[in-house]
Structure formats: C-alpha cells, structure tokens
PDB file of C-alpha atoms and ligand atoms in Angstrom:
ATOM      1  CA  MET A  10      96.823  99.628  93.836  1.00  0.00           C
ATOM      2  CA  SER A  11      98.488 100.561  96.370  1.00  0.00           C
ATOM      3  CA  GLN A  12      99.045 104.234  95.798  1.00  0.00           C
ATOM      4  CA  LEU A  13      95.926 105.923  94.709  1.00  0.00           C
ATOM      5  CA  TYR A  14      95.931 109.159  92.902  1.00  0.00           C
ATOM      6  CA  GLU A  15      92.753 110.502  91.899  1.00  0.00           C
ATOM      7  CA  TYR A  16      92.512 113.774  90.167  1.00  0.00           C
ATOM      8  CA  PRO A  17      90.787 116.409  92.393  1.00  0.00           C
ATOM      9  CA  ASP A  18      87.573 117.780  90.914  1.00  0.00           C
ATOM     10  CA  TYR A  19      88.817 121.388  90.280  1.00  0.00           C
ATOM     11  CA  PHE A  20      91.728 119.695  87.841  1.00  0.00           C
ATOM     12  CA  ALA A  21      89.032 117.635  86.144  1.00  0.00           C
ATOM     13  CA  ARG A  22      87.263 120.755  85.670  1.00  0.00           C
ATOM     14  CA  PHE A  23      90.261 122.655  83.592  1.00  0.00           C
ATOM     15  CA  TYR A  24      91.787 119.443  81.726  1.00  0.00           C
ATOM     16  CA  ASP A  25      90.219 120.280  78.816  1.00  0.00           C
ATOM     17  CA  ILE A  26      90.867 123.690  78.719  1.00  0.00           C
ATOM     18  CA  ILE A  27      94.548 123.204  79.870  1.00  0.00           C
ATOM     19  CA  TYR A  28      95.502 119.592  77.656  1.00  0.00           C
ATOM     20  CA  HIS A  29      93.396 121.022  74.034  1.00  0.00           C
ATOM     21  CA  GLN A  30      96.100 123.659  74.310  1.00  0.00           C
ATOM     22  CA  LEU A  31      99.111 121.752  75.772  1.00  0.00           C
ATOM     23  CA  ARG A  32      99.181 117.958  74.646  1.00  0.00           C
ATOM     24  CA  SER A  33      96.649 117.516  71.644  1.00  0.00           C
ATOM     25  CA  HIS A  34      98.920 118.793  69.113  1.00  0.00           C
ATOM     26  CA  VAL A  35     101.122 116.374  70.250  1.00  0.00           C
ATOM     27  CA  ASP A  36      99.355 112.969  70.168  1.00  0.00           C
ATOM     28  CA  ALA A  37      95.972 113.362  69.244  1.00  0.00           C
ATOM     29  CA  ARG A  38      96.526 112.549  65.361  1.00  0.00           C
ATOM     30  CA  TYR A  39      98.179 109.603  66.093  1.00  0.00           C
ATOM     31  CA  PHE A  40      95.348 107.629  68.828  1.00  0.00           C
ATOM     32  CA  LEU A  41      92.658 108.813  66.738  1.00  0.00           C
ATOM     33  CA  SER A  42      93.890 107.586  63.556  1.00  0.00           C
ATOM     34  CA  LYS A  43      94.977 104.044  65.582  1.00  0.00           C
ATOM     35  CA  ILE A  44      91.331 104.405  66.906  1.00  0.00           C
ATOM     36  CA  LYS A  45      89.171 104.653  64.019  1.00  0.00           C
ATOM     37  CA  SER A  46      91.619 101.865  61.883  1.00  0.00           C
ATOM     38  CA  THR A  47      90.542  99.724  64.572  1.00  0.00           C
ATOM     39  CA  ARG A  48      87.538  96.870  63.566  1.00  0.00           C
ATOM     40  CA  GLY A  49      86.662  95.550  66.863  1.00  0.00           C
ATOM     41  CA  SER A  50      86.223  97.111  70.147  1.00  0.00           C
ATOM     42  CA  ILE A  51      88.494  99.121  71.882  1.00  0.00           C
ATOM     43  CA  LEU A  52      89.501 100.390  75.335  1.00  0.00           C
ATOM     44  CA  GLU A  53      91.010 103.215  76.452  1.00  0.00           C
ATOM     45  CA  ILE A  54      92.614 102.984  79.937  1.00  0.00           C
ATOM     46  CA  GLY A  55      92.771 106.351  81.944  1.00  0.00           C
ATOM     47  CA  VAL A  56      90.180 107.780  79.407  1.00  0.00           C
ATOM     48  CA  GLY A  57      89.787 110.801  81.619  1.00  0.00           C
ATOM     49  CA  THR A  58      87.689 113.507  80.299  1.00  0.00           C
ATOM     50  CA  GLY A  59      87.637 112.026  76.655  1.00  0.00           C
ATOM     51  CA  ARG A  60      90.013 113.929  74.986  1.00  0.00           C
ATOM     52  CA  PHE A  61      90.157 111.131  72.172  1.00  0.00           C
ATOM     53  CA  PHE A  62      86.696 109.358  73.397  1.00  0.00           C
ATOM     54  CA  THR A  63      84.156 112.145  72.490  1.00  0.00           C
ATOM     55  CA  GLU A  64      85.518 111.927  68.902  1.00  0.00           C
ATOM     56  CA  ALA A  65      86.184 108.149  68.349  1.00  0.00           C
ATOM     57  CA  LEU A  66      82.549 107.709  69.293  1.00  0.00           C
ATOM     58  CA  GLY A  67      81.092 109.906  67.003  1.00  0.00           C
ATOM     59  CA  SER A  68      83.066 108.743  64.215  1.00  0.00           C
ATOM     60  CA  GLY A  69      81.467 105.165  64.870  1.00  0.00           C
ATOM     61  CA  ALA A  70      83.969 103.088  66.842  1.00  0.00           C
ATOM     62  CA  ASP A  71      82.963 100.744  69.417  1.00  0.00           C
ATOM     63  CA  ILE A  72      84.937 102.352  72.218  1.00  0.00           C
ATOM     64  CA  TYR A  73      85.137 101.676  75.652  1.00  0.00           C
ATOM     65  CA  GLY A  74      86.447 103.827  78.698  1.00  0.00           C
ATOM     66  CA  ILE A  75      87.831 103.138  82.507  1.00  0.00           C
ATOM     67  CA  ASP A  76      89.167 105.543  84.479  1.00  0.00           C
ATOM     68  CA  ILE A  77      90.318 105.636  88.461  1.00  0.00           C
ATOM     69  CA  SER A  78      88.999 109.164  88.792  1.00  0.00           C
ATOM     70  CA  LYS A  79      85.553 109.581  89.377  1.00  0.00           C
ATOM     71  CA  SER A  80      85.765 113.222  88.938  1.00  0.00           C
ATOM     72  CA  MET A  81      87.161 112.952  85.499  1.00  0.00           C
ATOM     73  CA  VAL A  82      84.715 110.172  84.487  1.00  0.00           C
ATOM     74  CA  ASP A  83      82.017 112.429  85.685  1.00  0.00           C
ATOM     75  CA  VAL A  84      83.231 115.403  83.362  1.00  0.00           C
ATOM     76  CA  LEU A  85      83.130 112.424  80.309  1.00  0.00           C
ATOM     77  CA  LYS A  86      79.635 111.150  80.952  1.00  0.00           C
ATOM     78  CA  ASN A  87      78.332 115.002  80.840  1.00  0.00           C
ATOM     79  CA  LYS A  88      79.533 115.034  77.111  1.00  0.00           C
ATOM     80  CA  LEU A  89      77.799 112.045  76.540  1.00  0.00           C
ATOM     81  CA  ASP A  90      74.527 111.156  75.868  1.00  0.00           C
ATOM     82  CA  PRO A  91      73.030 108.675  78.923  1.00  0.00           C
ATOM     83  CA  SER A  92      72.290 105.672  76.460  1.00  0.00           C
ATOM     84  CA  GLU A  93      76.109 105.568  76.064  1.00  0.00           C
ATOM     85  CA  HIS A  94      76.931 105.646  79.557  1.00  0.00           C
ATOM     86  CA  TYR A  95      77.423 101.834  79.883  1.00  0.00           C
ATOM     87  CA  ARG A  96      80.907 102.417  78.051  1.00  0.00           C
ATOM     88  CA  ILE A  97      82.423 103.800  80.874  1.00  0.00           C
ATOM     89  CA  TYR A  98      83.966 102.261  83.888  1.00  0.00           C
ATOM     90  CA  THR A  99      85.293 103.673  87.032  1.00  0.00           C
ATOM     91  CA  GLY A 100      88.023 101.247  88.002  1.00  0.00           C
ATOM     92  CA  ASP A 101      91.407 100.410  88.773  1.00  0.00           C
ATOM     93  CA  ALA A 102      93.125  99.067  85.535  1.00  0.00           C
ATOM     94  CA  CYS A 103      95.367  96.767  87.770  1.00  0.00           C
ATOM     95  CA  THR A 104      92.267  94.937  89.054  1.00  0.00           C
ATOM     96  CA  MET A 105      89.607  95.702  86.380  1.00  0.00           C
ATOM     97  CA  LYS A 106      87.376  92.652  85.337  1.00  0.00           C
ATOM     98  CA  LEU A 107      85.313  93.505  82.526  1.00  0.00           C
ATOM     99  CA  ASP A 108      82.976  91.119  80.373  1.00  0.00           C
ATOM    100  CA  ARG A 109      84.411  92.045  77.162  1.00  0.00           C
ATOM    101  CA  ARG A 110      87.724  91.479  75.189  1.00  0.00           C
ATOM    102  CA  PHE A 111      89.114  94.153  73.112  1.00  0.00           C
ATOM    103  CA  SER A 112      90.903  94.369  69.440  1.00  0.00           C
ATOM    104  CA  LEU A 113      92.953  97.406  71.020  1.00  0.00           C
ATOM    105  CA  ILE A 114      93.689  98.654  74.458  1.00  0.00           C
ATOM    106  CA  ILE A 115      95.140 102.178  74.706  1.00  0.00           C
ATOM    107  CA  ALA A 116      96.795 103.939  77.844  1.00  0.00           C
ATOM    108  CA  PRO A 117      97.461 107.272  76.122  1.00  0.00           C
ATOM    109  CA  PHE A 118      99.129 110.487  78.001  1.00  0.00           C
ATOM    110  CA  ARG A 119     101.326 108.596  80.767  1.00  0.00           C
ATOM    111  CA  VAL A 120      98.613 106.984  82.372  1.00  0.00           C
ATOM    112  CA  PHE A 121     101.466 103.718  83.270  1.00  0.00           C
ATOM    113  CA  SER A 122     103.172 106.943  84.989  1.00  0.00           C
ATOM    114  CA  HIS A 123     100.833 106.680  87.873  1.00  0.00           C
ATOM    115  CA  VAL A 124     101.455 103.224  88.753  1.00  0.00           C
ATOM    116  CA  ILE A 125     104.269 103.312  90.946  1.00  0.00           C
ATOM    117  CA  ASP A 126     104.875  99.979  92.492  1.00  0.00           C
ATOM    118  CA  VAL A 127     106.703  96.837  90.334  1.00  0.00           C
ATOM    119  CA  THR A 128     103.603  94.585  91.804  1.00  0.00           C
ATOM    120  CA  ASP A 129     100.956  96.634  90.277  1.00  0.00           C
ATOM    121  CA  GLN A 130     102.856  97.476  87.085  1.00  0.00           C
ATOM    122  CA  ILE A 131     103.151  93.490  86.635  1.00  0.00           C
ATOM    123  CA  LYS A 132      99.259  93.595  87.580  1.00  0.00           C
ATOM    124  CA  PHE A 133      98.155  96.647  85.195  1.00  0.00           C
ATOM    125  CA  LEU A 134     100.322  94.906  81.835  1.00  0.00           C
ATOM    126  CA  ASN A 135      98.808  91.086  82.686  1.00  0.00           C
ATOM    127  CA  ASN A 136      95.068  92.311  83.278  1.00  0.00           C
ATOM    128  CA  VAL A 137      95.591  94.299  80.005  1.00  0.00           C
ATOM    129  CA  TRP A 138      96.582  90.941  78.314  1.00  0.00           C
ATOM    130  CA  GLU A 139      93.684  89.409  80.018  1.00  0.00           C
ATOM    131  CA  HIS A 140      91.428  91.874  78.307  1.00  0.00           C
ATOM    132  CA  LEU A 141      92.574  91.842  74.983  1.00  0.00           C
ATOM    133  CA  ASP A 142      91.209  89.649  71.951  1.00  0.00           C
ATOM    134  CA  ASP A 143      93.694  86.605  70.488  1.00  0.00           C
ATOM    135  CA  GLU A 144      94.920  89.230  67.861  1.00  0.00           C
ATOM    136  CA  GLY A 145      94.756  92.269  70.000  1.00  0.00           C
ATOM    137  CA  LYS A 146      97.121  95.140  70.622  1.00  0.00           C
ATOM    138  CA  PHE A 147      98.106  97.578  73.549  1.00  0.00           C
ATOM    139  CA  ILE A 148      99.788 100.860  73.139  1.00  0.00           C
ATOM    140  CA  PHE A 149     100.644 103.378  75.421  1.00  0.00           C
ATOM    141  CA  ASP A 150     103.418 106.185  76.296  1.00  0.00           C
ATOM    142  CA  LEU A 151     105.454 107.896  78.996  1.00  0.00           C
ATOM    143  CA  PHE A 152     108.118 110.885  78.863  1.00  0.00           C
ATOM    144  CA  ILE A 153     111.632 109.813  78.297  1.00  0.00           C
ATOM    145  CA  PRO A 154     113.510 111.068  81.279  1.00  0.00           C
ATOM    146  CA  ASP A 155     116.177 113.433  80.584  1.00  0.00           C
ATOM    147  CA  PRO A 156     118.648 113.090  83.901  1.00  0.00           C
ATOM    148  CA  GLY A 157     119.680 116.622  83.160  1.00  0.00           C
ATOM    149  CA  LYS A 158     116.289 118.370  83.251  1.00  0.00           C
ATOM    150  CA  LEU A 159     114.901 116.061  86.014  1.00  0.00           C
ATOM    151  CA  GLN A 160     117.896 116.939  88.493  1.00  0.00           C
ATOM    152  CA  LYS A 161     117.451 120.954  88.039  1.00  0.00           C
ATOM    153  CA  GLY A 162     113.342 120.245  88.641  1.00  0.00           C
ATOM    154  CA  MET A 163     111.116 123.064  87.700  1.00  0.00           C
ATOM    155  CA  ASP A 164     110.279 125.980  89.982  1.00  0.00           C
ATOM    156  CA  LYS A 165     107.198 127.650  89.897  1.00  0.00           C
ATOM    157  CA  VAL A 166     106.868 127.467  86.024  1.00  0.00           C
ATOM    158  CA  VAL A 167     103.623 128.750  84.604  1.00  0.00           C
ATOM    159  CA  ASP A 168     102.715 126.267  81.953  1.00  0.00           C
ATOM    160  CA  PHE A 169      98.968 127.346  81.371  1.00  0.00           C
ATOM    161  CA  GLU A 170      97.743 131.113  81.387  1.00  0.00           C
ATOM    162  CA  GLY A 171      94.379 131.293  79.660  1.00  0.00           C
ATOM    163  CA  GLU A 172      90.425 131.724  80.195  1.00  0.00           C
ATOM    164  CA  TYR A 173      88.308 128.987  81.388  1.00  0.00           C
ATOM    165  CA  GLU A 174      85.157 130.833  80.618  1.00  0.00           C
ATOM    166  CA  PRO A 175      84.806 134.129  78.662  1.00  0.00           C
ATOM    167  CA  GLY A 176      86.411 136.984  81.030  1.00  0.00           C
ATOM    168  CA  LYS A 177      87.303 134.153  83.863  1.00  0.00           C
ATOM    169  CA  LYS A 178      90.714 134.063  83.953  1.00  0.00           C
ATOM    170  CA  LEU A 179      92.704 130.561  85.032  1.00  0.00           C
ATOM    171  CA  ARG A 180      96.585 130.058  85.771  1.00  0.00           C
ATOM    172  CA  ARG A 181      98.584 126.991  86.461  1.00  0.00           C
ATOM    173  CA  THR A 182     101.716 126.926  88.166  1.00  0.00           C
ATOM    174  CA  VAL A 183     103.937 123.692  88.382  1.00  0.00           C
ATOM    175  CA  SER A 184     107.136 122.663  90.203  1.00  0.00           C
ATOM    176  CA  THR A 185     108.861 119.238  90.368  1.00  0.00           C
ATOM    177  CA  SER A 186     111.250 117.447  92.249  1.00  0.00           C
ATOM    178  CA  PRO A 187     112.743 114.065  91.301  1.00  0.00           C
ATOM    179  CA  ASP A 188     114.038 111.578  93.206  1.00  0.00           C
ATOM    180  CA  ILE A 189     116.392 109.686  90.836  1.00  0.00           C
ATOM    181  CA  VAL A 190     116.959 106.580  93.029  1.00  0.00           C
ATOM    182  CA  ASN A 191     113.514 105.401  93.713  1.00  0.00           C
ATOM    183  CA  GLN A 192     112.485 106.796  90.075  1.00  0.00           C
ATOM    184  CA  ILE A 193     109.684 109.153  91.510  1.00  0.00           C
ATOM    185  CA  LEU A 194     109.376 112.737  90.224  1.00  0.00           C
ATOM    186  CA  ASP A 195     107.101 114.660  92.957  1.00  0.00           C
ATOM    187  CA  ILE A 196     105.220 117.151  91.200  1.00  0.00           C
ATOM    188  CA  SER A 197     103.106 120.222  92.761  1.00  0.00           C
ATOM    189  CA  MET A 198     100.363 121.786  90.355  1.00  0.00           C
ATOM    190  CA  ASN A 199      99.115 124.893  91.364  1.00  0.00           C
ATOM    191  CA  PHE A 200      95.360 126.218  90.057  1.00  0.00           C
ATOM    192  CA  GLU A 201      94.375 129.961  90.194  1.00  0.00           C
ATOM    193  CA  TRP A 202      91.032 130.940  88.718  1.00  0.00           C
ATOM    194  CA  GLU A 203      88.635 133.742  89.055  1.00  0.00           C
ATOM    195  CA  ASP A 204      85.061 132.998  90.072  1.00  0.00           C
ATOM    196  CA  ASN A 205      82.928 135.971  91.217  1.00  0.00           C
ATOM    197  CA  ASN A 206      85.584 138.386  91.282  1.00  0.00           C
ATOM    198  CA  LYS A 207      87.467 136.669  93.751  1.00  0.00           C
ATOM    199  CA  TRP A 208      90.903 134.575  92.976  1.00  0.00           C
ATOM    200  CA  LEU A 209      90.441 131.148  93.999  1.00  0.00           C
ATOM    201  CA  THR A 210      93.392 128.603  94.820  1.00  0.00           C
ATOM    202  CA  LYS A 211      94.493 124.829  95.011  1.00  0.00           C
ATOM    203  CA  THR A 212      97.548 123.051  95.136  1.00  0.00           C
ATOM    204  CA  TRP A 213      97.519 119.417  94.185  1.00  0.00           C
ATOM    205  CA  LYS A 214     100.706 116.907  94.648  1.00  0.00           C
ATOM    206  CA  ILE A 215     101.221 113.837  92.573  1.00  0.00           C
ATOM    207  CA  LYS A 216     104.160 111.424  92.235  1.00  0.00           C
ATOM    208  CA  PHE A 217     104.700 110.043  88.542  1.00  0.00           C
ATOM    209  CA  ARG A 218     107.201 107.103  88.152  1.00  0.00           C
ATOM    210  CA  ILE A 219     109.822 107.633  85.823  1.00  0.00           C
ATOM    211  CA  TYR A 220     110.395 104.822  83.531  1.00  0.00           C
ATOM    212  CA  PHE A 221     113.746 104.078  81.741  1.00  0.00           C
ATOM    213  CA  ARG A 222     113.730 102.346  78.307  1.00  0.00           C
ATOM    214  CA  TYR A 223     115.410  99.011  79.423  1.00  0.00           C
ATOM    215  CA  GLU A 224     113.229  98.912  82.583  1.00  0.00           C
ATOM    216  CA  LEU A 225     110.369  98.964  80.317  1.00  0.00           C
ATOM    217  CA  GLU A 226     111.581  96.407  78.030  1.00  0.00           C
ATOM    218  CA  HIS A 227     112.231  94.019  80.874  1.00  0.00           C
ATOM    219  CA  LEU A 228     109.082  94.691  82.365  1.00  0.00           C
ATOM    220  CA  ILE A 229     107.005  93.724  79.656  1.00  0.00           C
ATOM    221  CA  THR A 230     109.193  90.831  78.787  1.00  0.00           C
ATOM    222  CA  LEU A 231     108.130  89.972  82.455  1.00  0.00           C
ATOM    223  CA  SER A 232     104.495  90.257  81.865  1.00  0.00           C
ATOM    224  CA  ARG A 233     102.270  87.947  79.578  1.00  0.00           C
ATOM    225  CA  LEU A 234     102.475  90.768  76.872  1.00  0.00           C
ATOM    226  CA  LYS A 235     104.837  90.499  73.455  1.00  0.00           C
ATOM    227  CA  LEU A 236     106.589  93.877  73.178  1.00  0.00           C
ATOM    228  CA  GLU A 237     106.202  94.685  69.606  1.00  0.00           C
ATOM    229  CA  ASN A 238     108.164  98.046  69.067  1.00  0.00           C
ATOM    230  CA  ILE A 239     109.027 101.139  70.870  1.00  0.00           C
ATOM    231  CA  SER A 240     109.065 104.834  68.848  1.00  0.00           C
ATOM    232  CA  GLY A 241     110.280 107.663  69.920  1.00  0.00           C
ATOM    233  CA  ASP A 242     107.392 109.864  68.805  1.00  0.00           C
ATOM    234  CA  TYR A 243     104.030 109.631  67.256  1.00  0.00           C
ATOM    235  CA  LYS A 244     105.259 109.123  63.695  1.00  0.00           C
ATOM    236  CA  GLY A 245     106.659 106.019  64.464  1.00  0.00           C
ATOM    237  CA  GLY A 246     110.516 107.510  64.332  1.00  0.00           C
ATOM    238  CA  SER A 247     113.177 105.364  65.853  1.00  0.00           C
ATOM    239  CA  LEU A 248     114.260 105.791  69.685  1.00  0.00           C
ATOM    240  CA  SER A 249     117.353 108.358  69.540  1.00  0.00           C
ATOM    241  CA  LYS A 250     118.882 110.399  72.100  1.00  0.00           C
ATOM    242  CA  ASN A 251     116.657 113.599  70.975  1.00  0.00           C
ATOM    243  CA  SER A 252     113.157 111.330  71.448  1.00  0.00           C
ATOM    244  CA  LYS A 253     111.081 112.949  74.210  1.00  0.00           C
ATOM    245  CA  GLU A 254     108.425 110.083  74.793  1.00  0.00           C
ATOM    246  CA  PHE A 255     108.124 106.462  74.457  1.00  0.00           C
ATOM    247  CA  VAL A 256     105.290 104.933  72.500  1.00  0.00           C
ATOM    248  CA  VAL A 257     104.952 101.646  73.376  1.00  0.00           C
ATOM    249  CA  VAL A 258     102.957  98.979  70.969  1.00  0.00           C
ATOM    250  CA  CYS A 259     102.608  95.278  72.383  1.00  0.00           C
ATOM    251  CA  ARG A 260     100.549  92.326  71.301  1.00  0.00           C
ATOM    252  CA  LYS A 261      98.877  89.642  73.095  1.00  0.00           C
TER     253      LYS A 261
HETATM  254  C1  SAM B 310      96.987 112.419  82.025  1.00  0.00           C
HETATM  255  S1  SAM B 310      95.489 111.621  82.315  1.00  0.00           S
HETATM  256  C2  SAM B 310      95.075 110.836  80.558  1.00  0.00           C
HETATM  257  C3  SAM B 310      93.647 111.024  80.313  1.00  0.00           C
HETATM  258  C4  SAM B 310      93.303 110.965  78.659  1.00  0.00           C
HETATM  259  N1  SAM B 310      93.978 109.516  78.566  1.00  0.00           N
HETATM  260  C5  SAM B 310      94.107 111.872  78.015  1.00  0.00           C
HETATM  261  O1  SAM B 310      95.096 111.585  77.053  1.00  0.00           O
HETATM  262  O2  SAM B 310      93.818 113.105  78.332  1.00  0.00           O
HETATM  263  C6  SAM B 310      95.595 110.111  83.252  1.00  0.00           C
HETATM  264  C7  SAM B 310      94.564 109.605  83.666  1.00  0.00           C
HETATM  265  O3  SAM B 310      95.032 108.271  83.759  1.00  0.00           O
HETATM  266  C8  SAM B 310      93.712 107.650  85.020  1.00  0.00           C
HETATM  267  N2  SAM B 310      94.616 106.850  85.540  1.00  0.00           N
HETATM  268  C9  SAM B 310      95.461 106.818  86.611  1.00  0.00           C
HETATM  269  N3  SAM B 310      96.187 105.529  86.913  1.00  0.00           N
HETATM  270  C10 SAM B 310      95.097 104.556  86.544  1.00  0.00           C
HETATM  271  C11 SAM B 310      94.747 103.612  86.946  1.00  0.00           C
HETATM  272  N4  SAM B 310      95.634 102.646  87.416  1.00  0.00           N
HETATM  273  N5  SAM B 310      93.452 102.881  86.432  1.00  0.00           N
HETATM  274  C12 SAM B 310      92.615 103.962  85.758  1.00  0.00           C
HETATM  275  N6  SAM B 310      92.941 104.800  85.088  1.00  0.00           N
HETATM  276  C13 SAM B 310      93.893 105.638  85.835  1.00  0.00           C
HETATM  277  C14 SAM B 310      93.594 108.865  85.849  1.00  0.00           C
HETATM  278  O4  SAM B 310      92.525 108.915  86.831  1.00  0.00           O
HETATM  279  C15 SAM B 310      93.709 110.261  84.863  1.00  0.00           C
HETATM  280  O5  SAM B 310      92.181 110.392  84.116  1.00  0.00           O
END
C-alpha cells in the first residue's frame, strides 16, 4: 500500500469508548448476524480493537482478523486469551498472504476508504478473492458521499464528549475539508483528555477516499470478484437518494 495510515496509540486507546456510542447501533446487528450465520471460517479485514470480533469469537465463530495498525491490534489482543492470539494478524490487506481460505470476509466500517490509490484498491479486492473459498462472500461498507455536505465540510465539530474512565473526561473535535476532484476527504481529529488533573491534547490527520456508486461497481468489475448487490443500509434496503451507506456484497 503506497500510503500508510496507521492509527495512533491514543486513538486506539479511545476507539471503543467513542465508537460503541457513535457507531455500533448502526452496523453491529448486521455484521454480527452475517458472522453468526456463517458455517466456515471468517476473516475480518481492519479488525481494529475487535468491536465485533470478541462477541463473534465468544459465540463460537471460527473468526480471524487482520489489521494494518499495531496500536489497534494491541488493544484487541489485550482483550483475548493468549491462546487465541494466533487468530490475529498485523498486516496490510493489499499484500496479506494467509495460509487459510474463508467462507466470509468482511471489512466493516469504511476500511476500504483508507485505500487511496486505484492500484491498491484492485490489489485489495483481488487479494480478498485469493482468500475466499469457492462459495465465499465478501461484504464491506462505505459512506455515500453527499456533495453538498462534503463541500461545506465540518469545522471543529465536537462529535464525542464523555468520560473514558470514571471522572476522566474525553472530547473529540473533527474538521473536514474535501478535495472533490481527487475524491479525497482530509480529516483532522483533535483529542483532548484529562489525566492527573491535566488536559492532554493530540491531533491526527488522515485522508479518506470518497467513492461514488458506479466507480465502485466498475472497480469490482475490474477485479476478480463478482458483484452480488449494493444495498443502501444495513437492512438490505435498495440504494435511494436518501441512502447513507453503501453495503456491498461480492462473491468469488
Ligand atoms: C474505522 S476502523 C474499523 C475497525 C473495525 N472494523 C470496526 O468496525 O470497529 C478501520 C480499521 O481498518 C484498518 N485498516 C486500514 N487500512 C487497512 C489495510 N490496508 N489492511 C488492513 N487493515 C487496514 C485500520 O488500521 C483500522 O483499524
């Protein structure tokens, strides 16, 4: 992958606190039901801190995970019994070579937005194909760009304010700025947290690739995967002008 965007340790540390509140009510039911109804092995690409992984493993799924960010993998491994650590790989999905094949591969919560270059996007999709068994499926999601909102951007919007431990405050402030012609969203996240009666602060800048519908369809057609369906939500609803998410299902 020519552009690496590893998550910093302070983001990994606060990830669960922030996204269990901001995200899990949107997508957890969908991904956990796909995992639990799969009979063979499952791979989560961009497994992160294991927002789905720990519950899936606890329910008996033969699930594995890979993530490019060591900081995220470290948080996940801390939640697992060491005898399960062999299920977790640190690496890039564009170049991974695992000694297993999977019935289901998922890349939940915009993992594919981190893949900026077209060459890497095709490598990523073809590498997923390599790791699927003959009947295997690949499911991933992306946000649907709203050009009006993108153009306006976000200017220091506080999207999380709470406590990361009893009595210790955490605040995240987000700004975005679009580069529409290159389909890139520049995101700046500022974290402020209380520790030993002092406020600490860190800012992380990241680029997200913006994908449009037909580009996504063409990309998949260019890869070895077959596109089965793109829904507009996590309940299987059709794409419409009100849809907020691409939920993409491919097969080998
Ligand atoms: C938004 S987080 C999603 C984490 C988890 N899937 C969830 O739903 O909470 C995206 C994750 O993808 C990982 N990631 C980004 N690019 C990757 C790549 N090329 N290969 C593997 N992991 C990648 C990041 O390190 C990060 O942990």
